[in-house]
């Protein structure tokens, strides 16, 4: 039984660490998923898993050596916190779960490495429309991630880039 409690403890702590990182520091780190579908899946797992992870903490916070009163308080507060996180998740979905940067146009490819591109992107919020634009240099990183760097196409050295002007994921008739 102790081994199962330790497994629950470390899984929930790891999950909380990833969730806290993704919703705070991860929002400003210039590393993004290469495919917006992966971004949505990641945040869906985080947002829907938070209440479950909070309930899993019951498996390692309840202890026989604690006073019964303390265990009762934990049993009452944990579902209340999980319910609050579930309601908070609904609001977080609008800021994290629905939006994604989508390519409007692939403008340039690097001559030495065509996988490094400069793209014009729009913040797609689904049924809510588009929320912003940016022009970025995307450098593949670990296969499923991109290093993102905001660029100004007027200041780049055009000798290192090939103009491609390919249509991105946003299709125009």
PDB file of N, CA and C in Angstrom, residues 48-128:
ATOM      1  N   UNK A  48      -8.103  19.378 -17.823  1.00  0.00           N
ATOM      2  CA  UNK A  48      -9.048  18.365 -17.353  1.00  0.00           C
ATOM      3  C   UNK A  48      -8.433  17.463 -16.291  1.00  0.00           C
ATOM      4  N   UNK A  49      -7.112  17.386 -16.266  1.00  0.00           N
ATOM      5  CA  UNK A  49      -6.454  16.542 -15.282  1.00  0.00           C
ATOM      6  C   UNK A  49      -6.255  17.181 -13.927  1.00  0.00           C
ATOM      7  N   UNK A  50      -6.311  18.519 -13.845  1.00  0.00           N
ATOM      8  CA  UNK A  50      -6.096  19.187 -12.557  1.00  0.00           C
ATOM      9  C   UNK A  50      -7.073  18.738 -11.471  1.00  0.00           C
ATOM     10  N   UNK A  51      -8.390  18.733 -11.725  1.00  0.00           N
ATOM     11  CA  UNK A  51      -9.291  18.253 -10.666  1.00  0.00           C
ATOM     12  C   UNK A  51      -9.039  16.793 -10.280  1.00  0.00           C
ATOM     13  N   UNK A  52      -8.694  15.982 -11.260  1.00  0.00           N
ATOM     14  CA  UNK A  52      -8.408  14.564 -10.978  1.00  0.00           C
ATOM     15  C   UNK A  52      -7.142  14.446 -10.132  1.00  0.00           C
ATOM     16  N   UNK A  53      -6.128  15.224 -10.478  1.00  0.00           N
ATOM     17  CA  UNK A  53      -4.881  15.190  -9.709  1.00  0.00           C
ATOM     18  C   UNK A  53      -5.106  15.655  -8.276  1.00  0.00           C
ATOM     19  N   UNK A  54      -5.954  16.649  -8.109  1.00  0.00           N
ATOM     20  CA  UNK A  54      -6.244  17.120  -6.748  1.00  0.00           C
ATOM     21  C   UNK A  54      -6.933  16.021  -5.949  1.00  0.00           C
ATOM     22  N   UNK A  55      -7.868  15.324  -6.579  1.00  0.00           N
ATOM     23  CA  UNK A  55      -8.520  14.208  -5.881  1.00  0.00           C
ATOM     24  C   UNK A  55      -7.540  13.070  -5.592  1.00  0.00           C
ATOM     25  N   UNK A  56      -6.559  12.861  -6.466  1.00  0.00           N
ATOM     26  CA  UNK A  56      -5.558  11.823  -6.225  1.00  0.00           C
ATOM     27  C   UNK A  56      -4.673  12.143  -5.020  1.00  0.00           C
ATOM     28  N   UNK A  57      -4.596  13.416  -4.664  1.00  0.00           N
ATOM     29  CA  UNK A  57      -3.788  13.759  -3.490  1.00  0.00           C
ATOM     30  C   UNK A  57      -4.357  13.143  -2.215  1.00  0.00           C
ATOM     31  N   UNK A  58      -5.645  12.799  -2.248  1.00  0.00           N
ATOM     32  CA  UNK A  58      -6.217  12.115  -1.080  1.00  0.00           C
ATOM     33  C   UNK A  58      -5.478  10.819  -0.784  1.00  0.00           C
ATOM     34  N   UNK A  59      -4.998  10.148  -1.831  1.00  0.00           N
ATOM     35  CA  UNK A  59      -4.290   8.877  -1.661  1.00  0.00           C
ATOM     36  C   UNK A  59      -3.007   8.992  -0.870  1.00  0.00           C
ATOM     37  N   UNK A  60      -2.379  10.158  -0.858  1.00  0.00           N
ATOM     38  CA  UNK A  60      -1.133  10.290  -0.105  1.00  0.00           C
ATOM     39  C   UNK A  60      -1.170  11.348   0.983  1.00  0.00           C
ATOM     40  N   UNK A  61      -2.280  12.061   1.137  1.00  0.00           N
ATOM     41  CA  UNK A  61      -2.353  13.030   2.229  1.00  0.00           C
ATOM     42  C   UNK A  61      -3.065  12.474   3.460  1.00  0.00           C
ATOM     43  N   UNK A  62      -3.947  11.507   3.247  1.00  0.00           N
ATOM     44  CA  UNK A  62      -4.606  10.891   4.400  1.00  0.00           C
ATOM     45  C   UNK A  62      -3.659   9.895   5.052  1.00  0.00           C
ATOM     46  N   UNK A  63      -3.465  10.041   6.371  1.00  0.00           N
ATOM     47  CA  UNK A  63      -2.564   9.143   7.087  1.00  0.00           C
ATOM     48  C   UNK A  63      -3.189   8.741   8.410  1.00  0.00           C
ATOM     49  N   UNK A  64      -2.930   7.500   8.797  1.00  0.00           N
ATOM     50  CA  UNK A  64      -3.488   6.987  10.055  1.00  0.00           C
ATOM     51  C   UNK A  64      -2.884   7.679  11.272  1.00  0.00           C
ATOM     52  N   UNK A  65      -1.638   8.107  11.155  1.00  0.00           N
ATOM     53  CA  UNK A  65      -0.977   8.720  12.311  1.00  0.00           C
ATOM     54  C   UNK A  65      -1.373  10.177  12.532  1.00  0.00           C
ATOM     55  N   UNK A  66      -2.134  10.757  11.625  1.00  0.00           N
ATOM     56  CA  UNK A  66      -2.657  12.113  11.817  1.00  0.00           C
ATOM     57  C   UNK A  66      -3.913  12.048  12.664  1.00  0.00           C
ATOM     58  N   UNK A  67      -4.217  13.163  13.341  1.00  0.00           N
ATOM     59  CA  UNK A  67      -5.481  13.192  14.091  1.00  0.00           C
ATOM     60  C   UNK A  67      -6.661  13.041  13.131  1.00  0.00           C
ATOM     61  N   UNK A  68      -7.706  12.394  13.619  1.00  0.00           N
ATOM     62  CA  UNK A  68      -8.890  12.147  12.787  1.00  0.00           C
ATOM     63  C   UNK A  68      -9.496  13.459  12.286  1.00  0.00           C
ATOM     64  N   UNK A  69      -9.446  14.487  13.113  1.00  0.00           N
ATOM     65  CA  UNK A  69      -9.985  15.793  12.731  1.00  0.00           C
ATOM     66  C   UNK A  69      -9.261  16.341  11.500  1.00  0.00           C
ATOM     67  N   UNK A  70      -7.948  16.210  11.461  1.00  0.00           N
ATOM     68  CA  UNK A  70      -7.159  16.680  10.327  1.00  0.00           C
ATOM     69  C   UNK A  70      -7.537  15.921   9.058  1.00  0.00           C
ATOM     70  N   UNK A  71      -7.667  14.604   9.158  1.00  0.00           N
ATOM     71  CA  UNK A  71      -8.058  13.799   7.998  1.00  0.00           C
ATOM     72  C   UNK A  71      -9.453  14.176   7.504  1.00  0.00           C
ATOM     73  N   UNK A  72     -10.380  14.474   8.411  1.00  0.00           N
ATOM     74  CA  UNK A  72     -11.729  14.878   8.013  1.00  0.00           C
ATOM     75  C   UNK A  72     -11.681  16.214   7.266  1.00  0.00           C
ATOM     76  N   UNK A  73     -10.878  17.158   7.764  1.00  0.00           N
ATOM     77  CA  UNK A  73     -10.731  18.448   7.090  1.00  0.00           C
ATOM     78  C   UNK A  73     -10.162  18.251   5.688  1.00  0.00           C
ATOM     79  N   UNK A  74      -9.177  17.365   5.560  1.00  0.00           N
ATOM     80  CA  UNK A  74      -8.579  17.081   4.248  1.00  0.00           C
ATOM     81  C   UNK A  74      -9.617  16.479   3.311  1.00  0.00           C
ATOM     82  N   UNK A  75     -10.422  15.543   3.812  1.00  0.00           N
ATOM     83  CA  UNK A  75     -11.443  14.892   2.987  1.00  0.00           C
ATOM     84  C   UNK A  75     -12.514  15.900   2.540  1.00  0.00           C
ATOM     85  N   UNK A  76     -12.815  16.880   3.363  1.00  0.00           N
ATOM     86  CA  UNK A  76     -13.823  17.892   3.001  1.00  0.00           C
ATOM     87  C   UNK A  76     -13.219  18.935   2.044  1.00  0.00           C
ATOM     88  N   UNK A  77     -12.023  19.424   2.345  1.00  0.00           N
ATOM     89  CA  UNK A  77     -11.425  20.487   1.533  1.00  0.00           C
ATOM     90  C   UNK A  77     -10.976  20.022   0.144  1.00  0.00           C
ATOM     91  N   UNK A  78     -10.493  18.802   0.027  1.00  0.00           N
ATOM     92  CA  UNK A  78      -9.976  18.329  -1.255  1.00  0.00           C
ATOM     93  C   UNK A  78     -11.050  18.331  -2.344  1.00  0.00           C
ATOM     94  N   UNK A  79     -12.245  17.774  -2.132  1.00  0.00           N
ATOM     95  CA  UNK A  79     -13.265  17.853  -3.185  1.00  0.00           C
ATOM     96  C   UNK A  79     -13.732  19.294  -3.458  1.00  0.00           C
ATOM     97  N   UNK A  80     -13.733  20.140  -2.433  1.00  0.00           N
ATOM     98  CA  UNK A  80     -14.107  21.541  -2.654  1.00  0.00           C
ATOM     99  C   UNK A  80     -13.072  22.218  -3.549  1.00  0.00           C
ATOM    100  N   UNK A  81     -11.785  21.993  -3.276  1.00  0.00           N
ATOM    101  CA  UNK A  81     -10.725  22.560  -4.114  1.00  0.00           C
ATOM    102  C   UNK A  81     -10.801  21.976  -5.526  1.00  0.00           C
ATOM    103  N   UNK A  82     -11.044  20.667  -5.642  1.00  0.00           N
ATOM    104  CA  UNK A  82     -11.157  20.037  -6.969  1.00  0.00           C
ATOM    105  C   UNK A  82     -12.330  20.634  -7.743  1.00  0.00           C
ATOM    106  N   UNK A  83     -13.453  20.861  -7.066  1.00  0.00           N
ATOM    107  CA  UNK A  83     -14.603  21.496  -7.720  1.00  0.00           C
ATOM    108  C   UNK A  83     -14.284  22.914  -8.156  1.00  0.00           C
ATOM    109  N   UNK A  84     -13.580  23.655  -7.303  1.00  0.00           N
ATOM    110  CA  UNK A  84     -13.167  25.010  -7.662  1.00  0.00           C
ATOM    111  C   UNK A  84     -12.229  25.006  -8.857  1.00  0.00           C
ATOM    112  N   UNK A  85     -11.319  24.045  -8.896  1.00  0.00           N
ATOM    113  CA  UNK A  85     -10.414  23.933 -10.050  1.00  0.00           C
ATOM    114  C   UNK A  85     -11.183  23.571 -11.309  1.00  0.00           C
ATOM    115  N   UNK A  86     -12.215  22.734 -11.175  1.00  0.00           N
ATOM    116  CA  UNK A  86     -13.026  22.371 -12.340  1.00  0.00           C
ATOM    117  C   UNK A  86     -13.717  23.615 -12.903  1.00  0.00           C
ATOM    118  N   UNK A  87     -14.278  24.435 -12.022  1.00  0.00           N
ATOM    119  CA  UNK A  87     -14.932  25.674 -12.460  1.00  0.00           C
ATOM    120  C   UNK A  87     -13.881  26.636 -13.034  1.00  0.00           C
ATOM    121  N   UNK A  88     -12.723  26.746 -12.373  1.00  0.00           N
ATOM    122  CA  UNK A  88     -11.646  27.587 -12.886  1.00  0.00           C
ATOM    123  C   UNK A  88     -11.136  27.108 -14.235  1.00  0.00           C
ATOM    124  N   UNK A  89     -11.172  25.803 -14.452  1.00  0.00           N
ATOM    125  CA  UNK A  89     -10.745  25.221 -15.722  1.00  0.00           C
ATOM    126  C   UNK A  89     -11.594  25.738 -16.876  1.00  0.00           C
ATOM    127  N   UNK A  90     -12.867  25.913 -16.621  1.00  0.00           N
ATOM    128  CA  UNK A  90     -13.760  26.425 -17.665  1.00  0.00           C
ATOM    129  C   UNK A  90     -13.287  27.805 -18.122  1.00  0.00           C
ATOM    130  N   UNK A  91     -12.873  28.658 -17.182  1.00  0.00           N
ATOM    131  CA  UNK A  91     -12.381  29.985 -17.540  1.00  0.00           C
ATOM    132  C   UNK A  91     -10.998  29.925 -18.180  1.00  0.00           C
ATOM    133  N   UNK A  92     -10.140  29.013 -17.692  1.00  0.00           N
ATOM    134  CA  UNK A  92      -8.803  28.880 -18.264  1.00  0.00           C
ATOM    135  C   UNK A  92      -8.840  28.361 -19.696  1.00  0.00           C
ATOM    136  N   UNK A  93      -9.866  27.582 -20.026  1.00  0.00           N
ATOM    137  CA  UNK A  93      -9.967  27.055 -21.383  1.00  0.00           C
ATOM    138  C   UNK A  93     -10.037  28.174 -22.408  1.00  0.00           C
ATOM    139  N   UNK A  94     -10.655  29.287 -22.046  1.00  0.00           N
ATOM    140  CA  UNK A  94     -10.765  30.386 -22.998  1.00  0.00           C
ATOM    141  C   UNK A  94      -9.414  31.041 -23.267  1.00  0.00           C
ATOM    142  N   UNK A  95      -8.515  31.043 -22.286  1.00  0.00           N
ATOM    143  CA  UNK A  95      -7.218  31.667 -22.529  1.00  0.00           C
ATOM    144  C   UNK A  95      -6.159  30.674 -23.004  1.00  0.00           C
ATOM    145  N   UNK A  96      -6.213  29.422 -22.551  1.00  0.00           N
ATOM    146  CA  UNK A  96      -5.192  28.445 -22.929  1.00  0.00           C
ATOM    147  C   UNK A  96      -5.709  27.411 -23.927  1.00  0.00           C
ATOM    148  N   UNK A  97      -6.916  26.952 -23.740  1.00  0.00           N
ATOM    149  CA  UNK A  97      -7.401  25.781 -24.456  1.00  0.00           C
ATOM    150  C   UNK A  97      -7.865  26.013 -25.871  1.00  0.00           C
ATOM    151  N   UNK A  98      -8.315  27.208 -26.210  1.00  0.00           N
ATOM    152  CA  UNK A  98      -8.900  27.416 -27.527  1.00  0.00           C
ATOM    153  C   UNK A  98      -7.957  28.062 -28.520  1.00  0.00           C
ATOM    154  N   UNK A  99      -7.067  28.891 -28.080  1.00  0.00           N
ATOM    155  CA  UNK A  99      -6.234  29.650 -29.001  1.00  0.00           C
ATOM    156  C   UNK A  99      -4.989  28.900 -29.436  1.00  0.00           C
ATOM    157  N   UNK A 100      -4.525  29.232 -30.648  1.00  0.00           N
ATOM    158  CA  UNK A 100      -3.268  28.679 -31.158  1.00  0.00           C
ATOM    159  C   UNK A 100      -2.758  29.574 -32.277  1.00  0.00           C
ATOM    160  N   UNK A 101      -1.437  29.647 -32.397  1.00  0.00           N
ATOM    161  CA  UNK A 101      -0.846  30.372 -33.516  1.00  0.00           C
ATOM    162  C   UNK A 101      -0.931  29.485 -34.740  1.00  0.00           C
ATOM    163  N   UNK A 102      -1.537  30.006 -35.802  1.00  0.00           N
ATOM    164  CA  UNK A 102      -1.741  29.257 -37.035  1.00  0.00           C
ATOM    165  C   UNK A 102      -1.051  30.014 -38.166  1.00  0.00           C
ATOM    166  N   UNK A 103      -0.380  29.269 -39.042  1.00  0.00           N
ATOM    167  CA  UNK A 103       0.347  29.894 -40.144  1.00  0.00           C
ATOM    168  C   UNK A 103      -0.610  30.468 -41.179  1.00  0.00           C
ATOM    169  N   UNK A 104      -0.448  31.746 -41.445  1.00  0.00           N
ATOM    170  CA  UNK A 104      -1.175  32.370 -42.541  1.00  0.00           C
ATOM    171  C   UNK A 104      -0.357  32.238 -43.820  1.00  0.00           C
ATOM    172  N   UNK A 105       0.969  32.397 -43.670  1.00  0.00           N
ATOM    173  CA  UNK A 105       1.840  32.318 -44.836  1.00  0.00           C
ATOM    174  C   UNK A 105       3.242  31.922 -44.389  1.00  0.00           C
ATOM    175  N   UNK A 106       3.871  31.046 -45.163  1.00  0.00           N
ATOM    176  CA  UNK A 106       5.285  30.740 -44.978  1.00  0.00           C
ATOM    177  C   UNK A 106       6.025  31.663 -45.938  1.00  0.00           C
ATOM    178  N   UNK A 107       6.741  32.630 -45.395  1.00  0.00           N
ATOM    179  CA  UNK A 107       7.343  33.674 -46.220  1.00  0.00           C
ATOM    180  C   UNK A 107       8.717  33.260 -46.749  1.00  0.00           C
ATOM    181  N   UNK A 108       9.600  32.824 -45.847  1.00  0.00           N
ATOM    182  CA  UNK A 108      10.972  32.492 -46.226  1.00  0.00           C
ATOM    183  C   UNK A 108      11.350  31.116 -45.680  1.00  0.00           C
ATOM    184  N   UNK A 109      12.297  30.477 -46.379  1.00  0.00           N
ATOM    185  CA  UNK A 109      12.972  29.275 -45.890  1.00  0.00           C
ATOM    186  C   UNK A 109      14.467  29.570 -45.877  1.00  0.00           C
ATOM    187  N   UNK A 110      15.143  29.075 -44.881  1.00  0.00           N
ATOM    188  CA  UNK A 110      16.593  29.293 -44.781  1.00  0.00           C
ATOM    189  C   UNK A 110      17.286  28.479 -45.881  1.00  0.00           C
ATOM    190  N   UNK A 111      18.262  29.053 -46.520  1.00  0.00           N
ATOM    191  CA  UNK A 111      18.945  28.378 -47.634  1.00  0.00           C
ATOM    192  C   UNK A 111      19.661  27.103 -47.180  1.00  0.00           C
ATOM    193  N   UNK A 112      20.386  27.152 -46.063  1.00  0.00           N
ATOM    194  CA  UNK A 112      21.134  25.983 -45.580  1.00  0.00           C
ATOM    195  C   UNK A 112      20.229  24.910 -44.990  1.00  0.00           C
ATOM    196  N   UNK A 113      19.110  25.316 -44.399  1.00  0.00           N
ATOM    197  CA  UNK A 113      18.201  24.374 -43.740  1.00  0.00           C
ATOM    198  C   UNK A 113      16.766  24.827 -44.004  1.00  0.00           C
ATOM    199  N   UNK A 114      16.104  24.262 -45.016  1.00  0.00           N
ATOM    200  CA  UNK A 114      14.749  24.698 -45.366  1.00  0.00           C
ATOM    201  C   UNK A 114      13.691  24.452 -44.276  1.00  0.00           C
ATOM    202  N   UNK A 115      14.050  23.687 -43.245  1.00  0.00           N
ATOM    203  CA  UNK A 115      13.097  23.477 -42.151  1.00  0.00           C
ATOM    204  C   UNK A 115      12.994  24.707 -41.255  1.00  0.00           C
ATOM    205  N   UNK A 116      14.006  25.555 -41.285  1.00  0.00           N
ATOM    206  CA  UNK A 116      13.963  26.828 -40.550  1.00  0.00           C
ATOM    207  C   UNK A 116      13.237  27.818 -41.453  1.00  0.00           C
ATOM    208  N   UNK A 117      12.126  28.330 -40.948  1.00  0.00           N
ATOM    209  CA  UNK A 117      11.280  29.185 -41.779  1.00  0.00           C
ATOM    210  C   UNK A 117      10.925  30.482 -41.065  1.00  0.00           C
ATOM    211  N   UNK A 118      10.523  31.450 -41.867  1.00  0.00           N
ATOM    212  CA  UNK A 118       9.925  32.682 -41.342  1.00  0.00           C
ATOM    213  C   UNK A 118       8.472  32.654 -41.789  1.00  0.00           C
ATOM    214  N   UNK A 119       7.578  32.781 -40.820  1.00  0.00           N
ATOM    215  CA  UNK A 119       6.153  32.659 -41.103  1.00  0.00           C
ATOM    216  C   UNK A 119       5.375  33.824 -40.522  1.00  0.00           C
ATOM    217  N   UNK A 120       4.313  34.150 -41.224  1.00  0.00           N
ATOM    218  CA  UNK A 120       3.352  35.125 -40.701  1.00  0.00           C
ATOM    219  C   UNK A 120       2.227  34.296 -40.087  1.00  0.00           C
ATOM    220  N   UNK A 121       1.931  34.528 -38.801  1.00  0.00           N
ATOM    221  CA  UNK A 121       0.943  33.732 -38.082  1.00  0.00           C
ATOM    222  C   UNK A 121      -0.155  34.610 -37.510  1.00  0.00           C
ATOM    223  N   UNK A 122      -1.302  33.976 -37.301  1.00  0.00           N
ATOM    224  CA  UNK A 122      -2.436  34.646 -36.656  1.00  0.00           C
ATOM    225  C   UNK A 122      -2.853  33.814 -35.452  1.00  0.00           C
ATOM    226  N   UNK A 123      -3.282  34.492 -34.393  1.00  0.00           N
ATOM    227  CA  UNK A 123      -3.771  33.827 -33.189  1.00  0.00           C
ATOM    228  C   UNK A 123      -5.222  33.439 -33.443  1.00  0.00           C
ATOM    229  N   UNK A 124      -5.448  32.155 -33.651  1.00  0.00           N
ATOM    230  CA  UNK A 124      -6.777  31.634 -33.980  1.00  0.00           C
ATOM    231  C   UNK A 124      -7.484  31.235 -32.684  1.00  0.00           C
ATOM    232  N   UNK A 125      -8.631  31.852 -32.436  1.00  0.00           N
ATOM    233  CA  UNK A 125      -9.390  31.567 -31.219  1.00  0.00           C
ATOM    234  C   UNK A 125     -10.669  30.809 -31.572  1.00  0.00           C
ATOM    235  N   UNK A 126     -10.630  30.039 -32.633  1.00  0.00           N
ATOM    236  CA  UNK A 126     -11.778  29.235 -33.035  1.00  0.00           C
ATOM    237  C   UNK A 126     -12.968  30.089 -33.416  1.00  0.00           C
ATOM    238  N   UNK A 127     -14.097  29.834 -32.787  1.00  0.00           N
ATOM    239  CA  UNK A 127     -15.329  30.562 -33.093  1.00  0.00           C
ATOM    240  C   UNK A 127     -15.254  32.038 -32.711  1.00  0.00           C
ATOM    241  N   UNK A 128     -14.252  32.401 -31.900  1.00  0.00           N
ATOM    242  CA  UNK A 128     -14.110  33.789 -31.467  1.00  0.00           C
ATOM    243  C   UNK A 128     -13.308  34.626 -32.463  1.00  0.00           C
TER     244      UNK A 128
END
